[in-house]
Coordinates of C-alpha atoms in Angstrom, one line a residue:
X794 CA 16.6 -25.3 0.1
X795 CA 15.0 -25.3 3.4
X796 CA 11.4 -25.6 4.0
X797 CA 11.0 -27.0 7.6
X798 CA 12.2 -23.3 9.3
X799 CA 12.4 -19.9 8.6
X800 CA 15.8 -19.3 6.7
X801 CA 16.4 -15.8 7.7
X802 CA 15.4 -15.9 11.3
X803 CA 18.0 -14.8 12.3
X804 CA 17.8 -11.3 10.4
X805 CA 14.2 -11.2 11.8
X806 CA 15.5 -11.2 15.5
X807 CA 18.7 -9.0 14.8
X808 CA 16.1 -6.1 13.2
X809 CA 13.6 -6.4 16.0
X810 CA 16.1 -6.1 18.4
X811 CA 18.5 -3.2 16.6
X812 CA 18.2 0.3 18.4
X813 CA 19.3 2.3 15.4
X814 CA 18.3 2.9 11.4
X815 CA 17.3 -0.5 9.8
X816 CA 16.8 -0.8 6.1
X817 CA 14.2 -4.0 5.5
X818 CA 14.9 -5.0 2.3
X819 CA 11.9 -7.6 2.3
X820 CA 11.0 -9.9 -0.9
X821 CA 7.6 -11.0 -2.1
X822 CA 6.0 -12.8 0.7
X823 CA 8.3 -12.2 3.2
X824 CA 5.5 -11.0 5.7
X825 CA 6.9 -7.9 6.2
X826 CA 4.0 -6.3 7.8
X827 CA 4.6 -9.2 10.6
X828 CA 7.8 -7.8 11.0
X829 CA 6.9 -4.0 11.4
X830 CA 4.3 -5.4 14.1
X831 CA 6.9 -7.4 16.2
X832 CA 9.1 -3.7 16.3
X833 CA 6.8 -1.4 17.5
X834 CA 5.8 -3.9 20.4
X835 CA 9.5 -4.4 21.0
X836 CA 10.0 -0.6 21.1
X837 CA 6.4 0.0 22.7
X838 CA 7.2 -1.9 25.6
X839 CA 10.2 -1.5 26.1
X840 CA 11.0 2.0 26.1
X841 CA 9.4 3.6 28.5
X842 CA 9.2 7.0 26.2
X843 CA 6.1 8.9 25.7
X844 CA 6.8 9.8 22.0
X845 CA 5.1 7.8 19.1
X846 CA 6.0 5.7 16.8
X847 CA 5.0 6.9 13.4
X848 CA 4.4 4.2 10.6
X849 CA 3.2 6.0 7.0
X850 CA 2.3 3.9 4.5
X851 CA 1.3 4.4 0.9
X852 CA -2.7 3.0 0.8
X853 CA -5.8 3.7 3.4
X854 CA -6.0 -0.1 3.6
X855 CA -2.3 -1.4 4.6
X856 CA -2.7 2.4 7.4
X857 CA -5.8 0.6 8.6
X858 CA -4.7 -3.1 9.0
X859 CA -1.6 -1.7 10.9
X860 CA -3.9 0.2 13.1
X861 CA -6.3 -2.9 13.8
X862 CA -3.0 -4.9 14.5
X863 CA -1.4 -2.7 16.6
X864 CA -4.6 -1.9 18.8
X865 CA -4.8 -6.1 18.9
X866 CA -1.4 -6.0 21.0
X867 CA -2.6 -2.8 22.9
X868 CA 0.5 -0.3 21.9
X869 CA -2.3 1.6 19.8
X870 CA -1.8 4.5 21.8
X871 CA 1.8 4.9 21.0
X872 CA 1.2 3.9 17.4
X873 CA 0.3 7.1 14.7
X874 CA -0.2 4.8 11.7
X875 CA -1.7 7.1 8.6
X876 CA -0.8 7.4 5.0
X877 CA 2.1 9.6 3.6
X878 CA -0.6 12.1 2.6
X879 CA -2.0 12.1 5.6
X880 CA 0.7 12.1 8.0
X881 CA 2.3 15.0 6.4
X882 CA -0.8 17.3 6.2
X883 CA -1.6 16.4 10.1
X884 CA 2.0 16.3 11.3
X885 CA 3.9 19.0 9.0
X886 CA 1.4 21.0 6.7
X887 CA -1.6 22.1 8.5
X888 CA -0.5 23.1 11.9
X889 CA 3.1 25.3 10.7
X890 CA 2.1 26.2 7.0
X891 CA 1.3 29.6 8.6
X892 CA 5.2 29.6 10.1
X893 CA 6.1 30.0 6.0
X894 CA 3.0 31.5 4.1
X895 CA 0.2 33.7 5.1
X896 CA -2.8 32.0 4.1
X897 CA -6.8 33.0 3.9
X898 CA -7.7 33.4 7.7
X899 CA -10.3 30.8 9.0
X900 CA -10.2 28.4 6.1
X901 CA -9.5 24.9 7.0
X902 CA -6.8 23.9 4.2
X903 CA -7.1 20.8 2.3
X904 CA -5.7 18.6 -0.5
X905 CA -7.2 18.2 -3.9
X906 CA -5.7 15.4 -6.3
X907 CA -8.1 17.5 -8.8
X908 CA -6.8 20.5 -8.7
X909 CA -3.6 20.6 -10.6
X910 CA -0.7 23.1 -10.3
X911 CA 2.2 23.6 -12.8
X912 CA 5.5 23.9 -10.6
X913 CA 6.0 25.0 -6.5
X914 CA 5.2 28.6 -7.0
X915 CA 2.0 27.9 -9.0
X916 CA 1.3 25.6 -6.1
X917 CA 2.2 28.3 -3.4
X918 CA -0.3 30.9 -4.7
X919 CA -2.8 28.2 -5.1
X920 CA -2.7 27.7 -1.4
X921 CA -2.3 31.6 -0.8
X922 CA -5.5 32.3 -2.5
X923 CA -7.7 29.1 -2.0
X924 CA -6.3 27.3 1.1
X925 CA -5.9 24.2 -0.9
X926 CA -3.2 21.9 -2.0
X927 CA -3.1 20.8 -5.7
X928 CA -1.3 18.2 -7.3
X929 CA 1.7 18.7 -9.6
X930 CA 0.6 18.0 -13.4
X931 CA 4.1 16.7 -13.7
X932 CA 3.6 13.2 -11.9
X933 CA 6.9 12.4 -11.0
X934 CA 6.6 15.4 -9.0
X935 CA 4.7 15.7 -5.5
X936 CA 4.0 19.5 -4.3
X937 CA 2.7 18.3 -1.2
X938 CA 6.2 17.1 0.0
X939 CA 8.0 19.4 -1.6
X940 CA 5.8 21.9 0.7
X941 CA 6.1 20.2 3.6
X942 CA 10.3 20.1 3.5
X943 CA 9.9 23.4 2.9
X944 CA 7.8 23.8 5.9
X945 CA 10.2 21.7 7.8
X946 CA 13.4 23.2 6.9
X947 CA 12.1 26.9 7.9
X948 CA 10.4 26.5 11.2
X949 CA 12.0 25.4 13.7
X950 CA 8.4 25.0 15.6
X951 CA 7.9 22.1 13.3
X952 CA 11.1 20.5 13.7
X953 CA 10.8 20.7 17.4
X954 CA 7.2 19.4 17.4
X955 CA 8.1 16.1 15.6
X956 CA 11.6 15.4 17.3
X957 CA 9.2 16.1 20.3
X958 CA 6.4 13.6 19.4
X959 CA 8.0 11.2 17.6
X960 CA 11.5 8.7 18.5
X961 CA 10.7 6.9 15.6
X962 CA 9.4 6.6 12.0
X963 CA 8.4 3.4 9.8
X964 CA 8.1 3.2 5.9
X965 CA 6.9 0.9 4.0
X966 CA 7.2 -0.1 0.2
X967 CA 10.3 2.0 0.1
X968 CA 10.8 1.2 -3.6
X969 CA 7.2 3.0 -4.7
X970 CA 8.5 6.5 -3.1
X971 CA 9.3 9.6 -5.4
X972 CA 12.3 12.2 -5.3
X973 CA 10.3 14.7 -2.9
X974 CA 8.9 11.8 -0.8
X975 CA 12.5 10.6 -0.2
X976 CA 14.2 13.8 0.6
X977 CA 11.1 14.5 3.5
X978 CA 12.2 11.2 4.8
X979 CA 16.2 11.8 4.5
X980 CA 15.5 15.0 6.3
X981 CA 13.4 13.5 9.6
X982 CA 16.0 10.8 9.6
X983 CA 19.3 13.2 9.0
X984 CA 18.9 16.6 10.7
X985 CA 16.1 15.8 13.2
X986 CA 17.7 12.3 14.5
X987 CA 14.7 10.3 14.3
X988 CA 15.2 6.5 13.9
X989 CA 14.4 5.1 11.2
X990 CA 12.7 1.8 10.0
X991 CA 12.4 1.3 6.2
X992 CA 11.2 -1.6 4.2
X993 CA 11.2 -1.9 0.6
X994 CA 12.1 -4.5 -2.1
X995 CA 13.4 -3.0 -5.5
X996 CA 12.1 -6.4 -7.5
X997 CA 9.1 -4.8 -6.6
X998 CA 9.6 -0.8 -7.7
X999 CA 6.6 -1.0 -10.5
X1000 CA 5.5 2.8 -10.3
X1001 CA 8.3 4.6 -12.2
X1002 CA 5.5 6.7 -14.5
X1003 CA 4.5 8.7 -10.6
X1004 CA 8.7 9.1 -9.4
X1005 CA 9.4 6.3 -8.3
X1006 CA 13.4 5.1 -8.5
X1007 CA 15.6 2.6 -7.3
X1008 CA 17.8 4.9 -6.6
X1009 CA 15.8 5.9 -3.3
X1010 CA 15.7 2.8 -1.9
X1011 CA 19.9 2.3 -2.4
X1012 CA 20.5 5.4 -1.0
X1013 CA 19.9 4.0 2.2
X1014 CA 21.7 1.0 1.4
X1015 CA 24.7 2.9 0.7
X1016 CA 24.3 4.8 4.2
X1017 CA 26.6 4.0 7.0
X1018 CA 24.1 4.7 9.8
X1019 CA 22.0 2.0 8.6
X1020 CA 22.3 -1.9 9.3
X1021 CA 21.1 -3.8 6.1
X1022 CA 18.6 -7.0 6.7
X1023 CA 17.5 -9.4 3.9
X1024 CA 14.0 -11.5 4.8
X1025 CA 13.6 -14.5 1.9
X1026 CA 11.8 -16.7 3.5
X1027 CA 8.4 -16.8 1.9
X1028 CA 5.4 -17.5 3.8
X1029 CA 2.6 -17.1 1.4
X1030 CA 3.4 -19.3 -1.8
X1031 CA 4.0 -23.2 -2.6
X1032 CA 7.8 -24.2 -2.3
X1033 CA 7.6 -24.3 -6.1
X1034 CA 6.2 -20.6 -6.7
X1035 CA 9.0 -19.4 -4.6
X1036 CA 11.5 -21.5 -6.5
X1037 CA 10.1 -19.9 -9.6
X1038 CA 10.5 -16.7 -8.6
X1039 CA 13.5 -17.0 -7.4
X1040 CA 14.8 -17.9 -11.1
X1041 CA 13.6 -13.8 -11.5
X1042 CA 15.6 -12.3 -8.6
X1043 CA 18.8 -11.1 -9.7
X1044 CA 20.7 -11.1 -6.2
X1045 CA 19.2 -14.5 -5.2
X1046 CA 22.8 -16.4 -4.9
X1047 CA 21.5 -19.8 -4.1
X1048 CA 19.9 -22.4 -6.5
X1049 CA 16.6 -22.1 -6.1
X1050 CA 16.2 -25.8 -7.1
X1051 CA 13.1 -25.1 -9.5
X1052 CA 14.3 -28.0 -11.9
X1053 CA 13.0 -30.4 -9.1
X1054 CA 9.8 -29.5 -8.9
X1055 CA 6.6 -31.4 -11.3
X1056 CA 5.2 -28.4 -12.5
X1057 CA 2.2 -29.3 -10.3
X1058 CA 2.0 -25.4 -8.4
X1059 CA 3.3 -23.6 -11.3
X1060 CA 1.7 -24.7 -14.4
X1061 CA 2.3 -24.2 -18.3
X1062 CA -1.2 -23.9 -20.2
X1063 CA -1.3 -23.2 -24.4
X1064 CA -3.9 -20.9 -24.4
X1065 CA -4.6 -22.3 -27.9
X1066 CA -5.9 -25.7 -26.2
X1067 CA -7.0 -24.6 -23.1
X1068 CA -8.8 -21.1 -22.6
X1069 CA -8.9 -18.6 -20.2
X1070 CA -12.7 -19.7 -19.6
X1071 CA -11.7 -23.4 -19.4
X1072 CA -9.3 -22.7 -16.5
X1073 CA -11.6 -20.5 -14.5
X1074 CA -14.3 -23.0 -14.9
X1075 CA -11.9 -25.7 -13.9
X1076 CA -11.2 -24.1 -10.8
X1077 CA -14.2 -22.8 -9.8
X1078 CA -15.7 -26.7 -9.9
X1079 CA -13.1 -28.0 -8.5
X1080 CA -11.9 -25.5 -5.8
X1081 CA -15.1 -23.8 -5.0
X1082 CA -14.2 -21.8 -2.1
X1083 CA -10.3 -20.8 -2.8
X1084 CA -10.0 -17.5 -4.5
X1085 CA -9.0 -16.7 -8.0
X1086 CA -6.8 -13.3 -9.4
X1087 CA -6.1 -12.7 -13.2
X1088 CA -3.9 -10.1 -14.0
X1089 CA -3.5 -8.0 -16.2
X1090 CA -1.2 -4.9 -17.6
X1091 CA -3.7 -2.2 -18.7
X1092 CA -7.6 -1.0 -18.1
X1093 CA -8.5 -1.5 -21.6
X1094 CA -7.3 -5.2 -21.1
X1095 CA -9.4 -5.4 -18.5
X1096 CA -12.3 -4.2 -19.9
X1097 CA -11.9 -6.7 -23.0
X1098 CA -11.6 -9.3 -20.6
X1099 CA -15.1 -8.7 -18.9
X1100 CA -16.7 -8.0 -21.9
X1101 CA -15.7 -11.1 -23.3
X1102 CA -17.7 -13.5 -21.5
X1103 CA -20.2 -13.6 -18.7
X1104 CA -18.3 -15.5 -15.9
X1105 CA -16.2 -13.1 -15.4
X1106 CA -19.1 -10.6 -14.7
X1107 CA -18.6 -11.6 -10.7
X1108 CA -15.0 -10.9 -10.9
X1109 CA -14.1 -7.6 -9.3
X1110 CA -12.2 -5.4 -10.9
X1111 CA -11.8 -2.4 -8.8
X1112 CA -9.7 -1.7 -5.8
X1113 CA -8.3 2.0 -5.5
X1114 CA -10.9 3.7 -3.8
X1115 CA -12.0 7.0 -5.2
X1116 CA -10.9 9.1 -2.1
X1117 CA -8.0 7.3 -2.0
X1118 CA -6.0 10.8 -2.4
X1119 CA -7.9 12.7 -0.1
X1120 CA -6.3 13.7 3.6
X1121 CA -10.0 12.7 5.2
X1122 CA -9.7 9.2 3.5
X1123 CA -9.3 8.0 7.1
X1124 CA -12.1 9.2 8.1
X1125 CA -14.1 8.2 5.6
X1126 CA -13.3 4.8 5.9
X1127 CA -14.2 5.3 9.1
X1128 CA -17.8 6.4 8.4
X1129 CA -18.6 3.1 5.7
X1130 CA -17.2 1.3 8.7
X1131 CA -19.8 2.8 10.9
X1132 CA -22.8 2.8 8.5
X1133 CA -22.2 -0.8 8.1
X1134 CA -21.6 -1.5 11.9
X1135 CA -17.9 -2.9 11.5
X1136 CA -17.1 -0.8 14.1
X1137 CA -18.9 1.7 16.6
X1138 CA -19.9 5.6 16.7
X1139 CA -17.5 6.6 19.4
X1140 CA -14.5 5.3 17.4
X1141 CA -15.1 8.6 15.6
X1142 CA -14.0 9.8 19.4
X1143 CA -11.0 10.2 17.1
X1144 CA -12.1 12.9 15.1
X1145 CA -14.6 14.6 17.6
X1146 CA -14.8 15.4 21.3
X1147 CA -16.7 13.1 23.4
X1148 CA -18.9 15.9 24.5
X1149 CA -20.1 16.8 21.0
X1150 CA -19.8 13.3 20.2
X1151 CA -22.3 12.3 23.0
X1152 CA -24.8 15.0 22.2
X1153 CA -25.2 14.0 18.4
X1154 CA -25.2 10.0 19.4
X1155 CA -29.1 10.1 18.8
X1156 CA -28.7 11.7 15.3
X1157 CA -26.2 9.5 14.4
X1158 CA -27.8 6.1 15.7
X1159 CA -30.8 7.0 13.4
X1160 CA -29.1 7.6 10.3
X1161 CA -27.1 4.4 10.5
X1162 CA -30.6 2.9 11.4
X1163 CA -31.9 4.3 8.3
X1164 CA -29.1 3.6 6.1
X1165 CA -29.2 -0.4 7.3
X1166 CA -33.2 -0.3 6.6
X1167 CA -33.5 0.8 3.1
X1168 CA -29.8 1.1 1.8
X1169 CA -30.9 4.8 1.4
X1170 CA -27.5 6.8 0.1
X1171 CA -28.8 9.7 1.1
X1172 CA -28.4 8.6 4.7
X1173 CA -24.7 8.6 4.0
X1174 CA -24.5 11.8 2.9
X1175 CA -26.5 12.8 5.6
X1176 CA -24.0 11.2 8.0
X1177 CA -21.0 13.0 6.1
X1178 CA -22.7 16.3 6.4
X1179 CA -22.9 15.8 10.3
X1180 CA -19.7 14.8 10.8
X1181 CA -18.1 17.4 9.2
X1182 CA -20.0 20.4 10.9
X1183 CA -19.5 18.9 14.6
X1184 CA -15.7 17.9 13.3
X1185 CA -15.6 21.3 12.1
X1186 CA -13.6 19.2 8.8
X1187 CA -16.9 20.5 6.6
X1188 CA -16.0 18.6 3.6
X1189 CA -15.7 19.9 -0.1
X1190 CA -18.7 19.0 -2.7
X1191 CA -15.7 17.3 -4.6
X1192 CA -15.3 15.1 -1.2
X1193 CA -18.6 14.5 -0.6
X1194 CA -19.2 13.0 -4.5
X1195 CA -16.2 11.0 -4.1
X1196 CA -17.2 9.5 -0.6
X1197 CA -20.8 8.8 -2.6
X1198 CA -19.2 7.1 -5.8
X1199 CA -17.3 4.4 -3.0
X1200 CA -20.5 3.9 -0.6
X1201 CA -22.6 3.3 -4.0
X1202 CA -19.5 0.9 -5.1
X1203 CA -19.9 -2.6 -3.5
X1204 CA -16.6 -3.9 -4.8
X1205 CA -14.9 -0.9 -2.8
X1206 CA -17.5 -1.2 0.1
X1207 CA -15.9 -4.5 0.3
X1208 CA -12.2 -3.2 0.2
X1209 CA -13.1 -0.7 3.2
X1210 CA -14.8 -3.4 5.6
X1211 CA -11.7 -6.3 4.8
X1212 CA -14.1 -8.7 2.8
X1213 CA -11.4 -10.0 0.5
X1214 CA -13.2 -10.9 -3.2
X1215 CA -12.9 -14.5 -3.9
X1216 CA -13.0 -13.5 -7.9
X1217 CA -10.8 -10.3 -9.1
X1218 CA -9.6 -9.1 -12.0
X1219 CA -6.9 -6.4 -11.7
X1220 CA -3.7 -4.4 -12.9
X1221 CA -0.6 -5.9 -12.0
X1222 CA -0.3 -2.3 -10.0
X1223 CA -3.7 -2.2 -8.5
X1224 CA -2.4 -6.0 -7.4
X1225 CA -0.1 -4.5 -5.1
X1226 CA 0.1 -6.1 -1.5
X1227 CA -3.1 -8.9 -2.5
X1228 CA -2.4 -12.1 -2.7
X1229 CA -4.7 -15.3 -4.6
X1230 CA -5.0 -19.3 -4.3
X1231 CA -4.7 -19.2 -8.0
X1232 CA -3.2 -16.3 -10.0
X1233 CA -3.5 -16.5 -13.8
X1234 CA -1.2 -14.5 -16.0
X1235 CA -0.2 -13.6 -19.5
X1236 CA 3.5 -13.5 -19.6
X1237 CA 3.7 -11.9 -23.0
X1238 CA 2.3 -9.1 -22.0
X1239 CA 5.4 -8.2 -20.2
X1240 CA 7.3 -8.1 -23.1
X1241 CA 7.0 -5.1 -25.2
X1242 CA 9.4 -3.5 -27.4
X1243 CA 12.1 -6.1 -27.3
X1244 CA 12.3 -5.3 -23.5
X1245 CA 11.0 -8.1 -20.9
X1246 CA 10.0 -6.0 -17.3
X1247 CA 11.1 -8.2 -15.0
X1248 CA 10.0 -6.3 -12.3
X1249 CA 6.0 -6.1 -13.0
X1250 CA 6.3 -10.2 -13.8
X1251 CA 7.8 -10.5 -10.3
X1252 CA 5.4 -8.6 -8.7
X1253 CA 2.5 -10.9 -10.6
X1254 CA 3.5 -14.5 -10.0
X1255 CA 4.8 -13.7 -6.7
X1256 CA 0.7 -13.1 -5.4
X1257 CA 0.0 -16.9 -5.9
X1258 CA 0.1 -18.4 -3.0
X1259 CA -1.3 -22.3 -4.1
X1260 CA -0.9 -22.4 -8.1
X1261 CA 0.6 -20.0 -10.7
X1262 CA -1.2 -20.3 -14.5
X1263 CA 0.6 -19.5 -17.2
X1264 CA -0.8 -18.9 -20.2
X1265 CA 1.8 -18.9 -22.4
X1266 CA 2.6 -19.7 -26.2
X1267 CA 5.3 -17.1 -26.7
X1268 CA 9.0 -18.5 -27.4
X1269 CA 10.9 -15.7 -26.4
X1270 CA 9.2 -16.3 -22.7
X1271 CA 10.6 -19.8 -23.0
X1272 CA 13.9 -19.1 -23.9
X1273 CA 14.2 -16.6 -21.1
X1274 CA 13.0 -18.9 -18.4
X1275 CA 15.1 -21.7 -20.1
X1276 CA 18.2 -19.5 -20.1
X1277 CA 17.7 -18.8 -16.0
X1278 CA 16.8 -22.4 -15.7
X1279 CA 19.9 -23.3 -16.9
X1280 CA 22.1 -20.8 -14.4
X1281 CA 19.8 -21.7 -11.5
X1282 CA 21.1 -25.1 -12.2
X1283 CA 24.6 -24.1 -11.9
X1284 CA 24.5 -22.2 -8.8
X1285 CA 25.4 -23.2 -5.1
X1286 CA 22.5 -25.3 -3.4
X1287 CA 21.5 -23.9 0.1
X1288 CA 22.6 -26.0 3.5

């Protein structure tokens, strides 16, 4: 195996290059992200069209790196980056609901993951009456989509807007999206002609219990207007991780030459001789300032796990933010950003006029003043208020709590402002897209009911980026890795 160049750079430059559909299908690592960047400068500056580029992804965070990355290379102008949510309330929902459904006049509508609705027509007269979106009880289902291609099949207002606006549209983590998510997407990409950039990895597809399928993802790579591109080569993890991993990845069709390796990065430990404690401590004194993930594949587990000693009381354990599902997240974000000076009032130039914005400055300033001075909460509340009356957004209670429970939160202060935690202890699904020095897992506890889910496991060793620990005294984990041991051996080595 190659480890002095990139082993799929040539995919990398055919994709940035391609002026049609591309499917990404991107494994663990792959620095995918990097990839999405390099496009939309290709495509910024090189087509000298006025319509955006529209890049939805599924978390606040990974919208809001894309944004600060894309505004680094100065295309942010031409760059809409926003969560599916979001983009489809902004873009679809808000401004041609009213093309479909009459709805209460003068009431800003808005989404509520609290409010749930049994079925589309329960969902419809929810919105008729209260100007608000609920979510499906059924979680496999999302209403929100399924109004939105509604929306988008009947007015031919909305159509024309977005084949107007936009030339092209990226998604990421492909494999996480649900039946109605995926048939929006087929429908912007089929009968409005709007190129299409999708990256996903099905190793990866973890969120089956919300919709999720891998079905999705293969539907574009059975589709003859897409070209198909394959990025391998890891950039985050030790040769050896990646080796290991690759013993996991079905469609892999090289030797991954793991037998080679000392067992130095990816490391064996019987948790009857050596405890959980004893390798935290061990790292911690030794390796004082590289960062440490334990995983783990429930709450409860979690909550054992802290409970059970006091060094992992510094270990953070939360990452979702509570607004997560709201359609103002972005804004929100924006706010903590503010009140903790990351960035400046007139970014919120966004969100209000510059005239408005000017003549509250003052009242602004002193709130953030306050809010630095004495920590006061209240100040952020305050600030909330205000920028929802001169938005004219004018929040829900519901909002306003939620925005209160992350400001009084410092572990999801921290996930707003970019301070990665050195110590965290997390579900292999709130894991997603973070990355460790040293990740410690449990592989029995992906094996449950005589079934081993591959998938989950991948997604959890493959966020190690200097050593894997594995605490492991179960046998039928040992056979399995023996068994793929044994065919990695047998398999082609890569020239």
């Amino acid at each position: 195996m190659r480890t002095t160049e990139i082993e799929d750079a040539k995919e990398r430059t055919q994709a940035i290059k391609l002026d049609g559909n591309a499917l990404i299908l991107a494994s663990a690592g792959t620095g995918k992200t990097h990839l999405i960047i390099q496009k939309l400068v290709q495509l910024a500056k090189n087509n000298n069209s006025f319509k955006k580029l529209a890049v939805i992804t599924y978390t606040d965070k990974a919208a809001n790196e894309l944004k600060a990355r894309v505004e680094n290379r100065d295309i942010g102008s031409r760059v809409v980056s926003q969560t599916m949510h979001n983009w489809i309330m902004n873009e679809i929902i808000t401004p041609f609901v009213n093309n479909c459904y009459i709805l209460p006049t003068d009431i800003p509508i808005k989404y509520s993951f609290k409010t749930e609705i049994s079925g589309f027509e329960e969902g419809i007269q929810h919105i008729q009456k209260n100007a608000e979106i609920g979510s499906d009880r059924n979680k496999k289902k999302d209403f929100a989509f399924q109004l939105a291609l509604k929306i988008l099949s009947e007015s031919n207002s909305a159509q024309r807007y977005l084949k107007a606006t936009y030339s092209w549209i990226f998604v990421d983590e492909y494999q996480d999206v649900n039946g109605n998510q995926h048939a929006l997407i087929k429908f912007i990409v089929e009968k409005l002609k709007i190129k299409a950039f999708i990256v996903g990895d099905n190793k990866q597809q973890i969120f089956n219990f919300r919709g999720s399928d891998t079905a999705y993802l293969e539907d574009f790579m059975d589709d003859q207007s897409f070209t198909q591109f394959e990025l391998t080569h890891n950039f985050r993890s030790n040769q050896e991780i990646v080796a290991y991993s690759r013993l996991f990845d079905d469609k892999y069709i090289f030797s991954s030459g793991y037998s080679q390796f000392t067992g130095e990065a990816v490391i064996n430990v019987n948790p009857h001789k050596n405890s959980l404690k004893e390798i935290v401590n061990k790292i911690k004194s030794e390796k004082t300032l590289e960062s440490i993930l334990i995983l783990k594949t429930t709450n409860n587990s979690i909550e054992e796990l802290k409970q059970s000693d006091a060094i992992f009381d510094n270990f953070q354990t939360k990452v979702r933010l509570t607004y997560a599902e709201s359609i103002h997240s972005d804004i929100f974000s924006l706010l903590i950003r503010i009140l903790y000076r990351y960035e400046g009032i007139y970014s919120l130039q966004k969100y209000i006029e510059e005239a408005l914005l000017h003549k509250n400055f003052s009242h602004i300033s002193n709130i953030i003043e306050k809010f630095n001075n004495s920590g006061d909460l209240e100040a952020a509340s305050q600030l909330l208020q205000l920028v929802g009356i001169v938005s004219e957004m004018n929040f829900s209670q519901d909002e306003a709590e939620m925005f209160s429970q992350v400001v009084s939160d410092d572990g999801q202060v921290k996930y707003v402002l970019g301070v990665a935690a050195q110590y965290m202890i997390l579900t292999v699904h709130g894991a997603k897209g973070l990355e460790a020095d040293h990740v410690i897992v449990d592989p029995s506890e992906f094996l449950f009911d005589g079934r081993f889910d591959q998938q989950k496991h991948y997604v959890a060793i493959t966020r190690a980026k200097k050593k894997l620990w594995l605490m492991n005294d179960n046998l039928t984990y040992k056979n399995i890795v023996k068994v793929l041991v044994q065919k990695d051996s047998e398999l082609p080595s890569e020239t």
